[in-house]
Coordinates of C-alpha atoms and ligand atoms in Angstrom, one line a residue:
M1 CA -11.6 -33.7 -12.8
Y2 CA -13.9 -31.1 -11.4
K3 CA -17.6 -31.1 -11.9
V4 CA -19.4 -27.8 -12.5
L5 CA -23.1 -27.7 -12.5
L6 CA -24.8 -24.9 -14.5
L7 CA -28.2 -23.6 -13.4
P8 CA -29.3 -21.0 -16.0
G9 CA -32.7 -20.3 -14.3
D10 CA -35.0 -17.6 -15.5
G11 CA -35.2 -14.3 -17.4
I12 CA -31.7 -13.5 -18.8
G13 CA -30.1 -16.4 -16.8
P14 CA -30.0 -18.8 -19.7
E15 CA -28.4 -16.2 -22.1
V16 CA -25.7 -15.0 -19.8
I17 CA -24.8 -18.5 -18.7
A18 CA -24.5 -19.5 -22.4
Q19 CA -21.8 -17.1 -22.6
A20 CA -20.1 -18.2 -19.4
R21 CA -20.4 -21.8 -20.8
K22 CA -18.5 -20.7 -24.0
V23 CA -15.7 -19.4 -21.6
L24 CA -15.4 -22.6 -19.7
A25 CA -15.4 -24.6 -23.0
F26 CA -12.4 -22.5 -24.2
L27 CA -10.7 -23.1 -20.9
A28 CA -11.4 -26.9 -21.1
D29 CA -10.4 -27.2 -24.7
D30 CA -7.3 -24.9 -25.0
C31 CA -6.0 -24.2 -21.5
G32 CA -6.0 -27.6 -19.9
L33 CA -8.8 -27.0 -17.4
D34 CA -10.0 -30.6 -16.3
V35 CA -13.7 -29.8 -15.9
E36 CA -16.9 -31.7 -16.7
V37 CA -20.0 -29.3 -17.3
E38 CA -23.5 -30.5 -16.4
Q39 CA -26.8 -28.4 -16.4
A40 CA -29.9 -28.6 -14.4
L41 CA -33.1 -26.7 -13.6
I42 CA -33.8 -24.1 -10.9
G43 CA -36.4 -21.4 -10.2
G44 CA -39.3 -20.6 -12.2
S45 CA -38.3 -22.8 -15.1
A46 CA -37.9 -25.7 -12.7
Y47 CA -41.4 -24.9 -11.1
E48 CA -42.9 -25.1 -14.7
Q49 CA -41.4 -28.4 -15.5
C50 CA -41.3 -30.1 -12.1
A51 CA -43.6 -28.0 -9.9
D52 CA -40.6 -27.4 -7.5
P53 CA -38.3 -24.4 -7.9
L54 CA -35.4 -26.8 -6.5
P55 CA -36.1 -30.3 -7.8
E56 CA -34.4 -33.2 -5.9
E57 CA -32.3 -34.0 -8.9
T58 CA -31.0 -30.4 -9.1
L59 CA -30.0 -30.5 -5.3
G60 CA -28.4 -33.9 -5.7
R61 CA -26.3 -32.8 -8.7
A62 CA -25.4 -29.5 -6.8
R63 CA -24.2 -31.5 -3.8
A64 CA -22.0 -33.8 -6.0
A65 CA -20.5 -30.7 -7.9
D66 CA -17.3 -28.8 -7.0
A67 CA -18.9 -25.7 -8.0
V68 CA -22.3 -24.4 -9.2
L69 CA -22.8 -21.5 -11.6
L70 CA -26.2 -20.0 -11.5
G71 CA -27.9 -17.4 -13.9
A72 CA -30.8 -15.8 -12.1
V73 CA -34.3 -16.7 -10.8
G74 CA -37.6 -15.1 -10.7
G75 CA -39.9 -12.9 -12.7
P76 CA -43.3 -11.3 -12.7
R77 CA -44.8 -14.6 -14.3
F78 CA -44.1 -16.4 -11.0
D79 CA -45.2 -13.8 -8.4
H80 CA -48.7 -15.2 -8.0
I81 CA -47.4 -18.7 -7.0
E82 CA -47.4 -19.6 -3.2
R83 CA -44.4 -18.4 -1.4
E84 CA -42.9 -21.8 -0.9
L85 CA -42.9 -22.6 -4.5
R86 CA -41.6 -19.3 -5.9
P87 CA -38.4 -19.2 -7.9
E88 CA -36.5 -17.3 -5.1
K89 CA -37.2 -20.1 -2.7
G90 CA -35.3 -22.4 -4.9
L91 CA -32.2 -20.2 -4.6
L92 CA -32.7 -19.8 -0.8
R93 CA -33.0 -23.5 -0.2
L94 CA -30.0 -24.2 -2.3
R95 CA -27.9 -21.7 -0.4
S96 CA -29.2 -23.2 2.9
A97 CA -28.7 -26.9 1.8
L98 CA -25.1 -26.4 0.7
G99 CA -24.4 -24.2 3.8
L100 CA -23.2 -21.3 1.7
F101 CA -22.8 -18.8 4.6
A102 CA -20.2 -16.7 3.1
N103 CA -21.3 -14.5 0.2
L104 CA -18.7 -12.4 -1.4
R105 CA -19.6 -9.6 -3.6
P106 CA -16.8 -7.5 -5.0
A107 CA -17.6 -4.0 -6.3
I108 CA -14.7 -2.9 -8.6
L109 CA -14.7 0.0 -10.8
Y110 CA -13.1 -0.5 -14.3
P111 CA -11.5 2.9 -15.2
D112 CA -13.1 2.9 -18.6
L113 CA -16.4 2.6 -17.0
A114 CA -16.2 5.6 -14.5
G115 CA -18.6 7.5 -16.8
A116 CA -21.4 4.9 -16.4
S117 CA -21.4 5.2 -12.5
S118 CA -24.3 7.0 -10.9
L119 CA -21.7 9.1 -9.0
K120 CA -19.3 11.6 -10.4
A121 CA -16.2 9.8 -11.8
E122 CA -13.8 11.5 -9.2
R123 CA -15.8 9.9 -6.3
V124 CA -15.5 6.4 -7.7
T125 CA -11.9 6.5 -9.2
G126 CA -10.2 3.3 -7.8
L127 CA -13.2 1.9 -6.2
D128 CA -12.5 -1.5 -4.9
I129 CA -14.9 -2.8 -2.2
M130 CA -15.6 -6.4 -1.0
I131 CA -18.9 -7.0 0.6
V132 CA -19.0 -10.0 2.8
R133 CA -22.6 -10.9 3.4
E134 CA -23.8 -13.5 5.9
L135 CA -26.1 -15.7 3.5
T136 CA -27.8 -18.5 5.5
G137 CA -29.1 -16.8 8.6
G138 CA -31.0 -13.6 9.8
L139 CA -34.3 -12.5 8.7
Y140 CA -34.2 -14.6 5.6
F141 CA -34.3 -17.9 7.6
G142 CA -35.3 -17.1 11.2
E143 CA -38.3 -18.8 12.7
P144 CA -41.1 -18.2 13.6
R145 CA -42.2 -16.8 10.2
G146 CA -45.4 -16.5 8.3
I147 CA -48.7 -14.4 8.2
H148 CA -51.0 -15.2 10.9
R149 CA -54.7 -14.5 11.7
L150 CA -55.4 -12.7 14.8
E151 CA -58.6 -12.1 16.8
G152 CA -61.0 -9.8 14.8
D153 CA -59.7 -11.2 11.5
I154 CA -56.7 -8.9 11.6
R155 CA -53.5 -10.5 9.9
K156 CA -50.1 -10.3 11.3
G157 CA -46.8 -10.8 9.2
V158 CA -43.9 -12.1 11.3
N159 CA -40.2 -12.7 10.6
T160 CA -37.4 -13.3 12.9
L161 CA -34.0 -11.7 13.0
E162 CA -31.7 -14.1 14.9
Y163 CA -28.0 -15.0 14.9
D164 CA -26.2 -17.2 17.3
E165 CA -22.5 -16.7 18.1
N166 CA -21.2 -19.5 15.9
E167 CA -22.8 -18.0 12.8
I168 CA -21.4 -14.5 13.6
E169 CA -17.9 -16.1 14.5
R170 CA -17.6 -18.0 11.1
I171 CA -18.6 -15.2 8.9
A172 CA -16.3 -12.8 10.8
H173 CA -13.4 -15.2 10.3
A174 CA -14.2 -15.5 6.6
A175 CA -14.2 -11.6 6.5
F176 CA -11.0 -11.1 8.5
R177 CA -9.1 -13.6 6.2
I178 CA -10.3 -11.8 3.1
A179 CA -9.2 -8.4 4.5
Q180 CA -5.8 -9.9 5.4
H181 CA -5.2 -10.3 1.7
R182 CA -6.5 -6.9 0.8
D183 CA -6.0 -3.5 2.3
K184 CA -6.5 -4.9 5.9
R185 CA -9.4 -2.6 6.7
L186 CA -12.7 -4.1 7.8
C187 CA -16.0 -2.3 8.5
S188 CA -18.6 -4.2 10.3
V189 CA -22.1 -3.0 9.6
D190 CA -25.1 -3.4 12.0
K191 CA -27.8 -1.5 13.7
A192 CA -26.4 -1.9 17.4
N193 CA -28.1 1.2 18.6
V194 CA -31.5 -0.6 18.1
L195 CA -31.0 -4.3 17.7
E196 CA -29.8 -6.8 20.3
V197 CA -28.7 -9.2 17.5
S198 CA -26.4 -6.4 16.4
E199 CA -25.1 -5.9 19.8
L200 CA -24.2 -9.5 20.0
W201 CA -22.7 -9.3 16.4
R202 CA -20.5 -6.4 17.4
E203 CA -19.2 -8.2 20.4
V204 CA -18.4 -11.4 18.6
V205 CA -16.8 -9.5 15.7
E206 CA -14.5 -7.7 18.3
R207 CA -13.7 -11.1 19.8
V208 CA -12.6 -12.5 16.5
H209 CA -10.7 -9.4 15.7
R210 CA -8.2 -10.3 18.5
E211 CA -6.9 -13.1 16.2
Y212 CA -6.3 -10.7 13.3
P213 CA -4.5 -7.7 14.9
E214 CA -3.0 -6.6 11.6
V215 CA -6.4 -5.9 10.2
S216 CA -8.0 -2.6 11.4
L217 CA -11.7 -2.9 12.5
S218 CA -14.4 -0.3 12.5
H219 CA -18.2 -0.4 13.1
M220 CA -20.9 1.5 11.3
Y221 CA -24.7 1.6 11.6
V222 CA -26.4 0.4 8.5
D223 CA -28.3 3.6 7.7
N224 CA -24.9 5.6 7.9
A225 CA -23.2 2.8 5.8
A226 CA -25.8 3.3 2.9
M227 CA -25.1 7.0 3.2
Q228 CA -21.3 6.7 3.2
L229 CA -21.4 4.3 0.2
V230 CA -22.9 7.0 -1.9
R231 CA -21.1 9.9 -0.3
E232 CA -17.4 8.7 -0.1
P233 CA -17.3 4.9 -1.2
N234 CA -13.5 4.9 -1.3
Q235 CA -13.4 4.8 2.5
F236 CA -14.3 1.1 2.4
D237 CA -12.1 -1.9 1.8
V238 CA -14.1 -5.0 3.2
V239 CA -17.7 -4.6 4.6
L240 CA -18.9 -7.3 6.8
T241 CA -22.7 -7.6 7.4
E242 CA -25.7 -9.6 8.0
N243 CA -27.9 -11.1 5.3
M244 CA -30.6 -8.4 4.8
F245 CA -28.2 -5.5 5.2
G246 CA -25.9 -7.1 2.8
D247 CA -28.6 -7.7 0.2
I248 CA -29.3 -3.9 0.3
L249 CA -25.9 -2.6 0.6
S250 CA -24.5 -4.8 -2.2
D251 CA -27.0 -3.4 -4.7
I252 CA -25.9 0.1 -3.7
A253 CA -22.3 -0.9 -4.1
A254 CA -22.9 -2.5 -7.4
M255 CA -24.5 0.7 -8.9
L256 CA -21.4 2.9 -7.9
T257 CA -19.5 0.7 -10.5
G258 CA -21.6 1.7 -13.4
S259 CA -23.7 -1.4 -13.9
I260 CA -25.0 -4.2 -11.8
G261 CA -24.4 -6.2 -14.9
M262 CA -20.7 -6.3 -14.3
L263 CA -20.7 -7.7 -10.8
P264 CA -20.0 -11.4 -9.9
S265 CA -20.4 -13.2 -6.6
A266 CA -19.4 -16.2 -4.7
S267 CA -21.2 -18.0 -1.9
L268 CA -18.9 -20.4 -0.1
N269 CA -19.3 -23.0 2.6
E270 CA -16.9 -24.3 5.0
E271 CA -15.1 -26.5 2.6
N272 CA -14.9 -23.6 -0.1
R273 CA -17.2 -25.3 -2.3
G274 CA -19.4 -22.7 -3.9
L275 CA -22.1 -21.3 -5.7
Y276 CA -21.3 -18.4 -8.2
E277 CA -23.8 -16.1 -9.6
P278 CA -24.0 -12.6 -11.3
V279 CA -25.4 -10.1 -8.7
H280 CA -28.0 -8.8 -11.3
G281 CA -31.3 -10.5 -11.2
S282 CA -33.3 -12.1 -13.9
A283 CA -34.1 -8.7 -15.7
P284 CA -37.3 -10.0 -17.4
D285 CA -37.8 -6.8 -19.3
I286 CA -34.8 -7.7 -21.4
A287 CA -34.8 -11.4 -21.4
G288 CA -34.4 -13.1 -24.8
K289 CA -33.4 -9.8 -26.5
D290 CA -29.7 -10.4 -26.6
E291 CA -29.2 -7.2 -24.6
A292 CA -28.0 -8.6 -21.3
N293 CA -24.5 -8.1 -20.1
P294 CA -22.9 -11.4 -19.8
L295 CA -19.8 -10.1 -18.0
A296 CA -21.0 -10.7 -14.5
A297 CA -21.7 -14.2 -15.2
I298 CA -18.1 -14.4 -16.9
L299 CA -16.6 -12.9 -13.9
S300 CA -18.3 -15.3 -11.7
V301 CA -16.5 -18.0 -13.6
A302 CA -13.3 -16.2 -12.8
M303 CA -14.2 -16.3 -9.1
M304 CA -15.1 -20.0 -9.4
L305 CA -11.7 -20.8 -10.9
R306 CA -10.1 -18.8 -8.0
Y307 CA -12.2 -20.1 -5.0
S308 CA -13.3 -23.6 -5.9
L309 CA -11.3 -24.9 -8.8
D310 CA -7.6 -24.1 -7.8
A311 CA -6.8 -22.3 -11.0
P312 CA -5.8 -18.8 -9.9
Q313 CA -3.9 -18.2 -13.2
L314 CA -6.9 -18.9 -15.3
A315 CA -8.9 -16.8 -13.1
D316 CA -6.5 -13.9 -13.8
R317 CA -6.7 -14.6 -17.4
V318 CA -10.5 -14.4 -17.5
D319 CA -10.4 -11.1 -15.5
Q320 CA -7.9 -9.8 -18.0
A321 CA -9.9 -10.8 -21.0
V322 CA -12.9 -8.9 -19.5
Q323 CA -10.7 -5.9 -18.9
Q324 CA -9.6 -6.2 -22.4
V325 CA -12.9 -6.0 -24.1
I326 CA -14.0 -3.1 -21.9
S327 CA -10.9 -1.3 -22.9
Q328 CA -11.5 -2.1 -26.5
G329 CA -14.7 -0.1 -26.0
L330 CA -17.1 -3.0 -26.4
R331 CA -20.3 -2.3 -24.5
T332 CA -23.7 -3.9 -24.0
P333 CA -26.6 -1.4 -23.6
D334 CA -26.3 -1.2 -19.7
I335 CA -22.9 0.3 -19.8
V336 CA -23.0 2.5 -22.9
Y337 CA -23.0 5.9 -21.8
S338 CA -21.5 7.8 -24.7
A339 CA -21.2 7.1 -28.4
R340 CA -19.7 3.6 -28.1
Q341 CA -19.8 0.5 -30.0
C342 CA -22.9 -1.4 -28.6
I343 CA -23.0 -4.9 -29.0
G344 CA -25.3 -7.8 -27.9
T345 CA -25.0 -10.6 -25.2
Q346 CA -23.6 -13.2 -27.6
E347 CA -21.0 -11.0 -29.4
M348 CA -19.9 -9.9 -25.8
G349 CA -19.3 -13.5 -24.9
D350 CA -17.6 -14.2 -28.2
S351 CA -15.3 -11.2 -27.8
V352 CA -14.2 -12.4 -24.3
V353 CA -13.3 -15.9 -25.8
R354 CA -11.4 -14.2 -28.5
A355 CA -9.6 -12.0 -26.0
L356 CA -8.7 -15.2 -24.2
S357 CA -7.4 -16.9 -27.3
E358 CA -5.2 -13.9 -28.2
Q359 CA -3.7 -14.0 -24.9
S360 CA -2.7 -17.6 -25.3
L361 CA -0.9 -16.7 -28.6
D362 CA 1.4 -14.4 -26.7
Ligands
IPM401 C1 -29.7 -11.5 -4.2 C2 -31.1 -11.6 -4.4 C3 -31.7 -12.7 -3.7 C4 -31.5 -12.3 -2.2 C5 -33.1 -13.0 -4.0 C6 -33.3 -13.3 -5.4 C7 -33.8 -14.0 -3.2 O1 -31.7 -10.3 -4.3 O2 -28.9 -12.6 -4.3 O3 -29.2 -10.5 -3.7 O4 -32.4 -11.6 -1.7 O5 -30.5 -12.8 -1.5
MG402 MG1 -30.3 -8.7 -3.8

């Protein structure tokens, strides 16, 4: 039996995770998925109840789980808290503690949503990009870091961008292996014209490439990559990049597909145990209004089935059910771009479960 830990978190996290939970319950009750689902606290809600955004108990349960499904963390309510106790820190500590170095962020355009893209439909037709973001290194975790006081009472902020060869090598392997199962084109994004870290990154990626001769490798500077993503996104298949660049580029790629509310992600460790989360954040402005799009959370369940629970057929069925509600014209407010049937978070979740149950009658 697989153990799945749900971490709803803050903002719209709880409402979208509730819909993902319905999907998991259906798969367990009707499709033979052998899974036990638990729930724990993370982020601001954990801070409020336990004075810690990642309580010991949550971390212990996450370590014991086969997969973790997280909603979102953060919100303006928590911005005044000292940095170490902020909701985001809970997520960053969890990524680090579980060794989740490989962050997979697919950006796929559903043909019916082309009109919701911020680019012209013809630019994004067929869009299918996989961003592979290094998640446990770089600026996010490098030491030294902090805000120091200098002479004359001037303060200085410091963060450190560092990667060793092993860190680069393992994320490069992960990206090449993914490219092997796709269109076999890998673009490694760096800033090698300025940064030594990027120079090493390029060298190591080229060395790893020798083990994957069937994959074609290109390199691109990050500023150009940002431009190319909005100019001609279809030139990309797999994009490999470091933590901070990946954070930024994955938000750009998300918007190309029409809504960040549609995009799931997986963060995997060496044993393929993973944390799954929608790419959208906590969206405090719409929290509790039944307006959030639960499809990113539901698609994160599909990724979980595929990568951690060894259930690729069920993953396909969830993907198809999402496809189906989209082609039926059902839309949450974020993806309504013309006179369409606009529904709420819960109804969208129920619609996906209905689509799943209709499949099983086939
Ligand atoms: C993301 C988010 C996080 C990040 C924040 C919430 C810490 O933006 O998952 O992309 O920067 O990694
Ligand atoms: Mg981000």
